[in-house]
């Protein structure tokens, strides 16, 4: 071994993305002086620095030489891999032999990796990419571009493809589907993003325009951009707007309204989102902190979407911190996604209009209401029949006062909801809401509880509500305390704490056992009298958690308690910043009580989440 580096994984492990908690590995022998261990990626970069390659036309002699080298290296790698497989099956008897055996395997695997990398580094020098038919090359380029892990990287890869050669540049630029997804991340006048739009030709456009806290777009900058986009508006398929200030938001709404009224060409827009990211308490014509707010250069602040023109292709609609002329916007029909957020009650759609939107959208699959919904008196719910939404799978309820929470849910039935989110239901008596929810969504498999509390007087109701979701397998928990976590530790029939929990654990967890019951939440007499009955636990299928912003002690006690009750949490996804709050003892305790602890970026969908949502 001539290199002064050591690698510890074969090519099959080189691409593994580890998101889980560290596992305990056998102690490794100290490396000799002058030898350091590097990863496969580090070794690859070292070899590139040692033998840099500038692409150029090869002579026939060079091509033959490189091909011979490739054959020799590939044959050597295959021989080494075959020998390593045999070596791993060798039986060793003593600890000393085992240590030498492991060291030998690691060294030979390192040699195999180096051989494989050397083969990969020179193999592509002779690849006849210019001989590929254009349709095959275009397909390869699409795979490259659309496999980018993030939008910024995708932008960079598309640009880099045009810098390699004239042939690749022609192949990339002549394919409009490579350029039709545009995120306006460059600063005004958006030269790069508008160049992408031009390259997209007449293919359907997916656009995202947003400013940042550091760089907020002015009304003049946004108006200039909208003017440049006007010739392409008729083939925009998806439009997502995130802007801080009211003036550019109103310019966008006016732009869409004017086009709908004046243009002859119909729109194909399938998804429309507009988010005002600024202060949620500032609205046109209202007084905020003693001063009336009137948008500059905007005497009109109420527009109908698309000028009142019907756009039948629109399926996904999101309005966040913005309002429109709901009565004169006919496009809100046949939706699959309806997402309303942060809209004052008086600016929300009227109750008849809200119900009309739901009635005309029988295929609705996602309904998200965050501090916005029908503008109605919450006490008048009994005058309206519930609307059936048989295809609704995802329901989000957030930031509602207690009376409105029950009122909103009463307007529809959705027997097939799988994913339920309850957020910021805190500080008021939500007992009637949870009581109304008992048995209403029995097919829930994923539940999100965020900044939600559970006063003692509604604890029995919450226990019964949780028990009415027998298929619940995945819970996202954030900013919770023991007052609601304890609801997962009760027997829902006896309404007593699971008997497996010791008095000491009940005390340290702060479990409340002196409960007051109503007729709906009263314990089952049969269950209390049956001494041979095996105790039950709320949500027996719950085995995957996704947690953030929960006190480490409360979380550790919770997963320990579930395991004592005989239904352990098998896997937990946790944000990295939360993991930093755990001391060594708590972390060790958690790993003893959970089979898998995975570190993830919050917001990304996990494998279990995808599988549960796709289950029939």
Coordinates of C-alpha atoms in Angstrom, one line a residue:
X1 CA 0.0 0.0 0.0
X2 CA 1.8 3.1 -1.3
X3 CA -0.7 5.7 -0.2
X4 CA -0.4 7.4 3.2
X5 CA -4.2 7.2 3.5
X6 CA -6.6 4.5 4.6
X7 CA -10.2 4.0 3.5
X8 CA -12.7 2.0 5.5
X9 CA -15.6 1.3 3.1
X10 CA -16.1 -0.4 -0.2
X11 CA -17.8 1.2 -3.2
X12 CA -21.2 -0.3 -2.2
X13 CA -21.1 1.8 1.0
X14 CA -19.7 5.0 -0.6
X15 CA -23.1 6.5 -1.3
X16 CA -24.9 5.7 1.9
X17 CA -26.5 8.7 3.5
X18 CA -26.6 8.2 7.2
X19 CA -29.4 10.0 9.0
X20 CA -29.5 7.9 12.1
X21 CA -28.0 8.1 15.5
X22 CA -24.4 6.9 15.9
X23 CA -24.0 3.2 16.5
X24 CA -21.4 1.7 18.7
X25 CA -18.5 0.3 16.6
X26 CA -15.7 -2.1 17.6
X27 CA -12.6 -0.4 18.9
X28 CA -10.1 0.2 16.1
X29 CA -6.4 -0.3 16.3
X30 CA -4.4 2.9 16.4
X31 CA -3.1 3.8 12.9
X32 CA 0.6 3.8 12.4
X33 CA 2.4 7.2 12.4
X34 CA 2.1 9.0 9.1
X35 CA -1.1 7.2 8.2
X36 CA -4.5 9.0 8.4
X37 CA -7.9 7.8 7.7
X38 CA -10.0 9.6 5.1
X39 CA -13.5 9.1 3.6
X40 CA -14.1 7.9 0.1
X41 CA -15.0 11.4 -1.0
X42 CA -11.9 12.9 0.5
X43 CA -9.7 10.3 -1.2
X44 CA -11.4 11.0 -4.5
X45 CA -10.6 14.7 -4.3
X46 CA -7.0 13.9 -3.3
X47 CA -6.7 11.8 -6.5
X48 CA -8.2 14.6 -8.6
X49 CA -5.7 17.1 -7.2
X50 CA -2.8 14.7 -7.7
X51 CA -3.8 13.9 -11.3
X52 CA -5.9 16.8 -12.7
X53 CA -7.5 16.2 -16.0
X54 CA -8.5 18.8 -18.6
X55 CA -11.0 17.5 -21.1
X56 CA -9.6 17.5 -24.7
X57 CA -9.7 15.4 -27.8
X58 CA -7.7 12.2 -27.4
X59 CA -5.3 10.7 -30.0
X60 CA -6.0 7.1 -31.1
X61 CA -2.9 6.0 -29.1
X62 CA -4.2 7.7 -25.9
X63 CA -7.6 6.1 -26.3
X64 CA -6.1 2.6 -26.6
X65 CA -3.9 3.2 -23.7
X66 CA -6.7 4.4 -21.4
X67 CA -8.9 1.5 -22.4
X68 CA -6.1 -1.0 -21.5
X69 CA -5.7 0.7 -18.2
X70 CA -9.5 0.5 -17.6
X71 CA -9.5 -3.3 -18.4
X72 CA -6.5 -3.9 -16.1
X73 CA -8.0 -1.8 -13.2
X74 CA -11.5 -3.4 -13.5
X75 CA -10.1 -6.9 -13.6
X76 CA -7.9 -6.1 -10.5
X77 CA -10.9 -4.7 -8.6
X78 CA -13.1 -7.7 -9.4
X79 CA -10.3 -10.1 -8.2
X80 CA -9.9 -8.1 -5.0
X81 CA -13.6 -8.1 -4.3
X82 CA -13.8 -11.9 -4.9
X83 CA -10.9 -12.5 -2.5
X84 CA -12.4 -10.2 0.1
X85 CA -15.7 -12.2 0.1
X86 CA -13.8 -15.4 0.8
X87 CA -11.6 -13.7 3.4
X88 CA -14.7 -12.6 5.4
X89 CA -15.9 -16.2 5.7
X90 CA -12.6 -17.4 7.2
X91 CA -13.0 -18.7 10.8
X92 CA -10.7 -17.3 13.5
X93 CA -10.4 -18.7 17.0
X94 CA -8.5 -16.4 19.2
X95 CA -9.1 -12.7 20.0
X96 CA -5.6 -11.9 18.6
X97 CA -6.3 -13.7 15.3
X98 CA -9.7 -11.9 15.1
X99 CA -8.0 -8.5 15.5
X100 CA -5.5 -9.3 12.8
X101 CA -8.3 -10.7 10.6
X102 CA -10.4 -7.5 10.9
X103 CA -7.3 -5.3 10.2
X104 CA -6.5 -7.4 7.2
X105 CA -10.1 -7.1 5.8
X106 CA -10.1 -3.3 6.3
X107 CA -6.8 -2.9 4.6
X108 CA -7.8 -5.1 1.6
X109 CA -11.1 -3.3 1.3
X110 CA -9.2 0.0 1.3
X111 CA -7.1 -1.3 -1.6
X112 CA -10.2 -2.4 -3.5
X113 CA -11.8 1.1 -3.1
X114 CA -8.7 2.8 -4.3
X115 CA -8.6 0.5 -7.4
X116 CA -12.3 1.2 -8.1
X117 CA -11.8 5.0 -7.8
X118 CA -8.8 4.8 -10.1
X119 CA -10.9 3.0 -12.7
X120 CA -13.8 5.5 -12.4
X121 CA -11.4 8.5 -12.7
X122 CA -10.1 7.4 -16.1
X123 CA -13.0 5.4 -17.6
X124 CA -15.0 8.6 -18.4
X125 CA -12.1 10.1 -20.4
X126 CA -12.9 7.8 -23.3
X127 CA -16.7 7.9 -23.0
X128 CA -18.1 9.0 -26.5
X129 CA -20.7 11.4 -25.2
X130 CA -20.7 13.3 -28.5
X131 CA -21.7 10.1 -30.3
X132 CA -24.9 9.7 -28.3
X133 CA -28.2 10.6 -30.1
X134 CA -29.6 13.9 -29.0
X135 CA -32.7 12.4 -27.5
X136 CA -30.7 10.1 -25.3
X137 CA -28.3 12.9 -24.3
X138 CA -31.3 15.1 -23.5
X139 CA -32.8 12.4 -21.3
X140 CA -29.5 12.0 -19.4
X141 CA -29.3 15.7 -18.8
X142 CA -32.9 15.7 -17.5
X143 CA -32.0 13.0 -15.0
X144 CA -29.0 15.1 -13.9
X145 CA -31.0 18.3 -13.5
X146 CA -34.1 16.9 -11.8
X147 CA -32.0 14.8 -9.3
X148 CA -30.6 18.0 -7.7
X149 CA -31.0 17.8 -3.9
X150 CA -32.1 21.5 -3.6
X151 CA -33.3 24.3 -5.9
X152 CA -30.1 26.3 -5.7
X153 CA -28.0 23.3 -6.7
X154 CA -30.4 22.6 -9.5
X155 CA -29.9 26.1 -10.8
X156 CA -26.1 25.7 -10.6
X157 CA -26.2 22.3 -12.4
X158 CA -28.3 23.7 -15.3
X159 CA -25.8 26.5 -15.8
X160 CA -22.8 24.3 -15.5
X161 CA -24.1 21.9 -18.2
X162 CA -24.0 24.8 -20.6
X163 CA -20.4 25.5 -19.8
X164 CA -18.9 22.1 -20.7
X165 CA -18.9 22.1 -24.5
X166 CA -20.8 23.5 -27.4
X167 CA -22.5 20.1 -27.9
X168 CA -23.8 19.9 -24.3
X169 CA -24.8 23.6 -24.4
X170 CA -26.8 23.0 -27.5
X171 CA -28.4 19.9 -26.0
X172 CA -29.3 21.7 -22.8
X173 CA -30.6 25.0 -24.2
X174 CA -32.6 23.3 -26.9
X175 CA -34.6 21.4 -24.3
X176 CA -37.2 23.8 -22.9
X177 CA -38.3 21.4 -20.1
X178 CA -34.9 22.0 -18.4
X179 CA -35.7 25.6 -17.9
X180 CA -39.4 25.8 -17.2
X181 CA -39.1 25.5 -13.4
X182 CA -37.7 28.9 -12.3
X183 CA -37.1 30.1 -8.8
X184 CA -36.3 33.9 -8.9
X185 CA -33.4 33.9 -6.5
X186 CA -31.3 36.5 -8.3
X187 CA -31.7 40.2 -7.6
X188 CA -33.7 42.6 -9.8
X189 CA -33.8 42.9 -12.7
X190 CA -33.7 39.1 -12.6
X191 CA -31.6 38.6 -15.7
X192 CA -30.7 35.0 -15.1
X193 CA -34.2 33.9 -14.2
X194 CA -35.8 35.7 -17.1
X195 CA -33.2 34.0 -19.4
X196 CA -34.5 30.7 -18.0
X197 CA -38.0 31.8 -18.9
X198 CA -37.0 32.6 -22.4
X199 CA -35.3 29.3 -22.9
X200 CA -38.4 27.5 -21.7
X201 CA -40.2 28.5 -24.9
X202 CA -43.9 27.7 -24.7
X203 CA -43.6 24.8 -22.3
X204 CA -45.7 25.1 -19.1
X205 CA -43.9 27.3 -16.6
X206 CA -43.5 26.7 -12.8
X207 CA -42.5 29.9 -11.2
X208 CA -41.6 30.9 -7.6
X209 CA -40.9 34.5 -6.8
X210 CA -39.9 35.5 -3.3
X211 CA -37.9 38.2 -1.5
X212 CA -36.0 37.7 1.7
X213 CA -35.6 39.6 5.0
X214 CA -32.2 40.8 3.7
X215 CA -33.5 41.9 0.3
X216 CA -37.2 43.0 0.1
X217 CA -38.4 43.7 -3.5
X218 CA -39.9 47.1 -4.1
X219 CA -43.2 47.7 -5.9
X220 CA -41.3 49.1 -8.9
X221 CA -39.0 46.0 -9.2
X222 CA -41.9 43.6 -9.0
X223 CA -44.0 45.6 -11.5
X224 CA -41.0 45.5 -14.0
X225 CA -40.8 41.7 -13.5
X226 CA -44.5 41.3 -14.0
X227 CA -44.3 43.3 -17.3
X228 CA -41.6 40.9 -18.5
X229 CA -43.7 37.9 -17.6
X230 CA -46.9 39.1 -19.2
X231 CA -46.2 37.5 -22.6
X232 CA -45.7 34.1 -20.7
X233 CA -48.7 34.4 -18.3
X234 CA -50.9 32.2 -20.5
X235 CA -48.6 29.2 -20.1
X236 CA -47.7 29.5 -16.4
X237 CA -48.8 26.3 -14.8
X238 CA -47.7 27.0 -11.2
X239 CA -47.2 30.4 -9.6
X240 CA -45.9 30.8 -6.1
X241 CA -45.4 34.3 -4.7
X242 CA -43.8 35.2 -1.3
X243 CA -43.4 38.9 -0.7
X244 CA -43.1 41.0 2.4
X245 CA -44.8 44.3 1.6
X246 CA -48.4 45.0 0.6
X247 CA -47.6 47.1 -2.5
X248 CA -45.9 44.4 -4.6
X249 CA -48.6 41.9 -3.4
X250 CA -51.4 44.2 -4.7
X251 CA -49.5 44.7 -7.9
X252 CA -49.5 40.9 -8.4
X253 CA -53.2 40.7 -7.8
X254 CA -53.9 43.6 -10.1
X255 CA -51.7 42.0 -12.8
X256 CA -53.7 38.8 -12.7
X257 CA -57.0 40.6 -12.6
X258 CA -56.2 42.9 -15.5
X259 CA -55.0 40.0 -17.6
X260 CA -58.1 38.0 -16.9
X261 CA -60.3 40.9 -18.0
X262 CA -58.4 42.0 -21.1
X263 CA -56.5 39.1 -22.5
X264 CA -58.0 36.7 -25.1
X265 CA -55.8 33.8 -24.3
X266 CA -57.0 31.5 -21.5
X267 CA -54.8 30.5 -18.6
X268 CA -53.6 27.0 -17.8
X269 CA -52.7 27.7 -14.2
X270 CA -53.1 24.6 -12.0
X271 CA -51.5 25.9 -8.8
X272 CA -51.6 29.4 -7.3
X273 CA -50.0 30.5 -4.0
X274 CA -49.6 34.0 -2.7
X275 CA -48.0 34.6 0.7
X276 CA -47.5 37.9 2.4
X277 CA -44.6 37.3 4.7
X278 CA -44.7 40.7 6.5
X279 CA -46.5 41.9 9.6
X280 CA -49.8 40.0 9.9
X281 CA -51.5 42.9 11.8
X282 CA -51.1 45.4 9.0
X283 CA -54.0 45.6 6.5
X284 CA -55.0 48.3 4.0
X285 CA -57.3 50.9 5.4
X286 CA -56.8 49.8 9.1
X287 CA -55.1 51.5 12.0
X288 CA -52.0 49.9 13.4
X289 CA -50.2 51.4 16.4
X290 CA -52.0 54.6 16.0
X291 CA -51.4 55.1 12.3
X292 CA -53.6 54.3 9.3
X293 CA -52.0 52.2 6.7
X294 CA -52.8 53.0 3.0
X295 CA -50.6 51.2 0.4
X296 CA -48.6 53.7 -1.7
X297 CA -49.8 54.1 -5.3
X298 CA -52.6 51.7 -4.7
X299 CA -56.1 53.1 -4.3
X300 CA -57.7 49.7 -4.8
X301 CA -56.9 46.8 -2.6
X302 CA -59.7 44.3 -3.4
X303 CA -59.4 42.3 -6.6
X304 CA -61.2 39.3 -8.0
X305 CA -58.7 36.5 -8.9
X306 CA -58.0 36.4 -12.7
X307 CA -60.5 39.3 -13.1
X308 CA -63.4 37.1 -12.4
X309 CA -62.5 34.8 -15.3
X310 CA -63.0 31.0 -14.7
X311 CA -59.8 29.0 -14.9
X312 CA -60.9 25.3 -14.9
X313 CA -57.4 24.0 -14.6
X314 CA -56.9 25.6 -11.1
X315 CA -56.6 22.7 -8.6
X316 CA -54.4 24.0 -5.8
X317 CA -55.1 27.4 -4.1
X318 CA -53.2 29.0 -1.2
X319 CA -53.8 32.5 0.2
X320 CA -51.7 33.5 3.2
X321 CA -52.0 37.0 4.8
X322 CA -53.8 38.3 1.7
X323 CA -57.5 38.6 0.7
X324 CA -59.5 38.8 -2.6
X325 CA -63.0 39.4 -3.7
X326 CA -64.3 36.0 -2.8
X327 CA -67.8 36.5 -4.2
X328 CA -66.5 37.3 -7.7
X329 CA -63.8 34.6 -8.0
X330 CA -65.5 31.7 -9.8
X331 CA -62.2 29.7 -10.2
X332 CA -62.4 28.3 -6.7
X333 CA -64.1 25.1 -7.9
X334 CA -63.0 21.5 -8.3
X335 CA -60.0 22.2 -6.1
X336 CA -57.8 19.4 -4.7
X337 CA -56.0 21.7 -2.2
X338 CA -57.5 24.7 -0.3
X339 CA -55.1 26.5 2.0
X340 CA -56.1 29.7 3.8
X341 CA -53.9 31.3 6.4
X342 CA -53.7 34.5 8.5
X343 CA -56.8 36.3 7.2
X344 CA -58.9 38.5 9.6
X345 CA -62.4 37.1 10.1
X346 CA -64.1 40.1 8.3
X347 CA -61.9 39.5 5.2
X348 CA -62.5 35.8 5.0
X349 CA -65.0 34.3 2.5
X350 CA -68.6 34.4 3.8
X351 CA -70.0 31.2 5.2
X352 CA -72.2 30.6 2.2
X353 CA -69.2 31.2 -0.1
X354 CA -66.9 29.0 1.9
X355 CA -69.5 26.2 1.9
X356 CA -69.9 26.7 -1.9
X357 CA -66.2 26.2 -2.4
X358 CA -66.3 23.0 -0.4
X359 CA -69.4 21.7 -2.2
X360 CA -68.0 22.4 -5.6
X361 CA -64.7 20.6 -4.8
X362 CA -65.7 17.0 -4.1
X363 CA -62.2 15.8 -5.0
X364 CA -60.5 17.9 -2.3
X365 CA -57.6 16.0 -0.8
X366 CA -56.0 18.7 1.4
X367 CA -57.8 21.4 3.5
X368 CA -55.6 23.7 5.6
X369 CA -57.1 26.4 7.7
X370 CA -54.7 28.5 9.8
X371 CA -56.4 31.4 11.4
X372 CA -58.7 31.7 8.5
X373 CA -62.0 30.1 7.4
X374 CA -65.6 31.1 7.0
X375 CA -66.6 34.5 8.3
X376 CA -69.5 33.3 10.4
X377 CA -71.0 33.3 13.9
X378 CA -69.6 30.2 15.5
X379 CA -72.9 29.6 17.4
X380 CA -75.0 29.2 14.3
X381 CA -73.6 25.8 13.1
X382 CA -76.7 23.8 13.5
X383 CA -78.5 25.5 10.6
X384 CA -76.3 23.9 7.9
X385 CA -75.9 20.2 6.9
X386 CA -72.4 18.8 6.8
X387 CA -70.7 18.6 3.4
X388 CA -69.2 15.2 2.6
X389 CA -65.5 15.3 1.5
X390 CA -64.8 11.6 0.8
X391 CA -61.3 12.2 -0.8
X392 CA -59.9 14.5 1.9
X393 CA -56.7 13.0 3.3
X394 CA -54.9 15.9 5.0
X395 CA -56.6 18.3 7.4
X396 CA -54.8 21.2 9.1
X397 CA -56.4 23.3 11.9
X398 CA -54.4 26.1 13.5
X399 CA -54.8 29.3 15.5
X400 CA -58.5 29.2 16.1
X401 CA -60.3 30.4 19.2
X402 CA -62.1 27.6 20.9
X403 CA -65.7 28.4 19.7
X404 CA -64.6 28.6 16.0
X405 CA -62.6 25.4 16.1
X406 CA -65.7 23.3 16.6
X407 CA -67.8 25.5 14.3
X408 CA -65.4 25.0 11.3
X409 CA -65.2 21.2 11.6
X410 CA -68.9 20.9 11.9
X411 CA -69.4 22.1 8.3
X412 CA -67.9 18.9 6.7
X413 CA -67.4 15.2 7.2
X414 CA -64.3 13.5 5.9
X415 CA -64.2 9.8 6.8
X416 CA -61.0 9.1 5.0
X417 CA -58.6 11.7 6.5
X418 CA -55.2 10.1 7.2
X419 CA -53.1 13.1 8.3
X420 CA -54.4 15.6 11.0
X421 CA -52.6 18.6 12.3
X422 CA -53.7 20.6 15.3
X423 CA -51.6 23.7 16.0
X424 CA -51.7 26.4 18.6
X425 CA -54.8 25.3 20.4
X426 CA -53.7 26.6 23.7
X427 CA -54.9 28.7 26.6
X428 CA -58.6 28.3 26.1
X429 CA -61.2 25.6 26.8
X430 CA -61.0 23.4 23.8
X431 CA -63.0 20.6 25.5
X432 CA -66.1 20.9 23.3
X433 CA -63.8 20.8 20.2
X434 CA -62.1 17.5 21.3
X435 CA -65.4 16.1 22.3
X436 CA -66.8 16.8 18.9
X437 CA -63.8 15.2 17.3
X438 CA -64.3 11.9 19.1
X439 CA -64.9 9.2 16.5
X440 CA -65.0 11.8 13.6
X441 CA -61.8 10.8 11.9
X442 CA -61.2 7.1 12.7
X443 CA -58.7 6.5 9.8
X444 CA -56.1 8.9 11.1
X445 CA -52.6 7.4 10.7
X446 CA -50.5 10.6 11.2
X447 CA -51.1 13.2 13.9
X448 CA -49.4 16.5 14.4
X449 CA -49.7 18.3 17.8
X450 CA -47.9 21.6 17.9
X451 CA -48.0 24.1 20.8
X452 CA -51.1 22.4 22.2
X453 CA -51.9 22.0 25.9
X454 CA -54.3 19.9 27.9
X455 CA -55.8 21.3 31.1
X456 CA -56.8 18.7 33.7
X457 CA -60.5 19.2 33.1
X458 CA -60.3 18.1 29.5
X459 CA -57.8 15.3 29.9
X460 CA -60.5 12.6 29.9
X461 CA -61.9 14.0 26.7
X462 CA -58.5 14.1 25.0
X463 CA -57.9 10.5 26.1
X464 CA -61.1 9.4 24.5
X465 CA -60.3 11.4 21.4
X466 CA -56.9 9.8 21.0
X467 CA -58.5 6.4 21.5
X468 CA -60.9 7.1 18.7
X469 CA -58.0 7.0 16.2
X470 CA -57.0 3.3 16.4
X471 CA -54.8 3.4 13.3
X472 CA -52.5 6.1 14.5
X473 CA -49.0 5.0 13.9
X474 CA -46.9 8.2 13.4
X475 CA -47.0 11.4 15.6
X476 CA -45.3 14.7 15.1
X477 CA -44.9 16.4 18.4
X478 CA -43.6 19.9 18.9
X479 CA -43.6 22.4 21.8
X480 CA -45.6 20.1 24.1
X481 CA -45.4 19.5 27.8
X482 CA -46.3 16.5 30.0
X483 CA -49.9 17.8 30.4
X484 CA -50.8 16.4 27.0
X485 CA -48.2 13.7 26.7
X486 CA -49.7 11.9 29.7
X487 CA -52.8 11.3 27.7
X488 CA -50.9 8.7 25.7
X489 CA -50.3 6.7 28.9
X490 CA -53.8 5.9 30.0
X491 CA -56.1 2.9 29.6
X492 CA -59.0 4.4 27.7
X493 CA -61.5 1.9 29.1
X494 CA -60.7 2.2 32.8
X495 CA -59.5 5.8 32.3
X496 CA -56.7 4.9 34.7
X497 CA -52.9 5.2 34.2
X498 CA -51.5 2.0 32.7
X499 CA -50.7 -0.2 35.7
X500 CA -47.2 -0.9 34.4
X501 CA -46.1 2.6 35.4
X502 CA -44.6 2.7 38.9
X503 CA -45.8 5.3 41.4
X504 CA -42.3 6.9 41.2
X505 CA -42.6 7.3 37.4
X506 CA -46.1 8.6 37.7
X507 CA -44.9 11.2 40.2
X508 CA -41.8 12.3 38.2
X509 CA -43.9 12.5 35.0
X510 CA -46.5 14.6 36.8
X511 CA -49.4 12.3 35.8
X512 CA -52.8 13.4 37.1
X513 CA -55.0 10.5 38.4
X514 CA -57.9 12.3 40.1
X515 CA -60.0 13.0 37.1
X516 CA -63.6 14.2 36.7
X517 CA -65.7 12.4 34.1
X518 CA -68.7 13.2 32.0
X519 CA -71.2 10.7 30.6
X520 CA -69.1 10.5 27.4
X521 CA -65.7 10.0 29.2
X522 CA -66.8 7.8 32.1
X523 CA -64.8 4.6 32.6
X524 CA -66.3 1.3 31.5
X525 CA -67.8 -0.6 34.5
X526 CA -67.1 -3.9 32.8
X527 CA -63.5 -3.0 32.4
X528 CA -63.1 -1.9 36.0
X529 CA -64.8 -5.1 37.3
X530 CA -62.9 -7.6 35.1
X531 CA -59.9 -8.5 37.1
X532 CA -58.5 -10.8 34.4
X533 CA -58.7 -8.2 31.7
X534 CA -55.3 -7.2 30.1
X535 CA -54.8 -3.4 30.3
X536 CA -55.0 -1.4 27.1
X537 CA -53.0 1.7 26.1
X538 CA -54.1 4.6 24.0
X539 CA -53.0 4.3 20.3
X540 CA -51.4 0.8 20.4
X541 CA -50.0 1.1 16.9
X542 CA -48.1 4.3 17.6
X543 CA -44.4 3.5 17.1
X544 CA -42.8 6.4 15.1
X545 CA -42.3 9.9 16.5
X546 CA -41.1 13.1 14.9
X547 CA -40.2 15.6 17.7
X548 CA -38.8 19.1 18.0
X549 CA -38.7 21.7 20.7
X550 CA -39.7 19.4 23.6
X551 CA -37.9 19.4 26.9
X552 CA -35.4 16.5 26.9
X553 CA -36.5 15.3 30.3
X554 CA -40.2 15.2 29.3
X555 CA -39.4 13.4 26.1
X556 CA -37.2 10.9 27.7
X557 CA -39.8 10.1 30.4
X558 CA -42.4 9.7 27.7
X559 CA -40.7 7.2 25.6
X560 CA -39.5 5.3 28.7
X561 CA -43.1 5.2 29.9
X562 CA -44.5 3.9 26.6
X563 CA -41.9 1.1 26.7
X564 CA -42.8 0.1 30.2
X565 CA -46.5 -0.1 29.1
X566 CA -45.4 -2.7 26.5
X567 CA -45.7 -0.5 23.4
X568 CA -42.3 1.0 22.8
X569 CA -41.5 3.7 20.3
X570 CA -39.4 2.0 17.6
X571 CA -38.1 5.0 15.8
X572 CA -37.8 8.7 16.5
X573 CA -36.9 11.5 14.0
X574 CA -35.4 14.5 15.8
X575 CA -34.1 17.9 14.8
X576 CA -30.4 18.4 15.3
X577 CA -30.8 21.5 17.5
X578 CA -33.0 19.5 19.9
X579 CA -30.4 16.7 20.1
X580 CA -27.9 19.3 21.3
X581 CA -30.0 19.8 24.4
X582 CA -29.6 16.3 25.6
X583 CA -26.8 15.4 28.1
X584 CA -24.9 12.1 27.9
X585 CA -27.1 10.3 30.5
X586 CA -30.4 11.3 28.8
X587 CA -29.1 10.4 25.4
X588 CA -28.0 7.0 26.6
X589 CA -31.4 6.5 28.2
X590 CA -33.2 7.3 25.0
X591 CA -31.0 5.0 22.9
X592 CA -31.8 2.2 25.4
X593 CA -35.5 2.7 24.9
X594 CA -35.7 3.4 21.2
X595 CA -34.4 1.1 18.4
X596 CA -33.7 3.9 16.0
X597 CA -32.9 7.6 16.6
X598 CA -32.7 9.5 13.4
X599 CA -31.5 13.1 12.9
X600 CA -33.4 14.9 10.2
X601 CA -34.2 18.3 8.9
X602 CA -37.6 19.2 10.1
X603 CA -40.2 19.6 7.3
X604 CA -38.8 16.8 5.1
X605 CA -41.0 13.8 4.6
X606 CA -39.8 10.6 6.1
X607 CA -40.0 7.2 4.6
X608 CA -42.7 6.0 7.1
X609 CA -44.7 9.2 6.5
X610 CA -44.8 8.5 2.8
X611 CA -45.7 4.9 3.2
X612 CA -48.6 5.6 5.6
X613 CA -50.0 8.3 3.3
X614 CA -49.8 5.9 0.3
X615 CA -51.5 3.0 2.1
X616 CA -55.0 2.3 0.8

